[in-house]
Amino acid sequence: AAVGNVLIVDDDAANRHLLARGLHRQGHTFALAADGATALELLRDHPFDVVLLDLLMPGLSGFEVLQRI
């Protein structure tokens, strides 16, 4: 099965780690971001196949991050 490189963006640490565990079990690689600004930095520096993006976050919301992507 093909694996992907996934960016997980969520201000809730429990949600980030829950998603990371599931992706790891399926053989995917991933990076974690706790806020929108970090997500945008990671996206500038690394290619990702998929972004799992929380929409309601303090600072840059997921909607704002999506707009900038």
Coordinates of C-alpha atoms in Angstrom, one line a residue:
A1 CA 0.0 0.0 0.0
A2 CA 1.2 3.5 -0.8
V3 CA 2.1 5.7 2.2
G4 CA 1.7 9.4 2.4
N5 CA 3.4 12.3 4.2
V6 CA 0.7 14.1 6.3
L7 CA 0.8 17.4 8.1
I8 CA -1.5 17.3 11.2
V9 CA -2.5 20.8 12.4
D10 CA -4.5 21.1 15.6
D11 CA -4.1 23.2 18.7
D12 CA -5.3 20.3 20.8
A13 CA -2.4 18.0 21.7
A14 CA -4.6 15.0 22.3
N15 CA -6.1 15.3 18.8
R16 CA -2.7 15.6 17.2
H17 CA -1.4 12.6 19.0
L18 CA -4.5 10.5 18.3
L19 CA -4.2 11.2 14.6
A20 CA -0.5 10.6 14.6
R21 CA -0.9 7.2 16.2
G22 CA -3.4 6.1 13.6
L23 CA -1.3 7.3 10.7
H24 CA 1.9 5.7 12.2
R25 CA 0.1 2.4 12.4
Q26 CA -0.9 2.6 8.8
G27 CA 2.8 3.4 7.8
H28 CA 2.4 7.0 6.9
T29 CA 5.0 9.7 7.8
F30 CA 3.7 12.9 9.4
A31 CA 4.6 16.2 11.0
L32 CA 2.8 18.0 13.8
A33 CA 1.9 21.7 14.1
A34 CA 0.1 23.2 17.1
D35 CA -0.9 26.4 15.3
G36 CA -1.4 27.9 11.9
A37 CA 1.8 29.9 11.7
T38 CA 3.9 26.7 12.3
A39 CA 1.8 24.9 9.7
L40 CA 2.6 27.5 7.1
E41 CA 6.3 27.3 8.0
L42 CA 6.3 23.6 7.6
L43 CA 4.4 23.8 4.3
R44 CA 7.0 26.2 2.9
D45 CA 9.9 23.9 3.8
H46 CA 8.5 20.4 3.2
P47 CA 6.2 18.7 0.7
F48 CA 3.1 17.1 2.1
D49 CA 0.5 14.9 0.4
V50 CA -2.3 15.8 2.8
V51 CA -3.0 18.4 5.4
L52 CA -5.4 17.5 8.3
L53 CA -6.3 21.0 9.4
D54 CA -8.3 22.0 12.5
L55 CA -10.5 24.9 11.5
L56 CA -11.1 26.5 14.9
M57 CA -7.7 27.5 16.4
P58 CA -6.4 30.6 18.2
G59 CA -4.2 33.0 16.2
L60 CA -4.5 31.9 12.5
S61 CA -7.7 29.9 12.1
G62 CA -7.7 26.8 9.9
F63 CA -9.8 28.9 7.4
E64 CA -7.0 31.5 7.2
V65 CA -4.3 28.8 6.8
L66 CA -6.3 27.2 4.0
Q67 CA -6.7 30.6 2.3
R68 CA -2.9 31.1 2.4
I69 CA -2.2 27.6 1.2

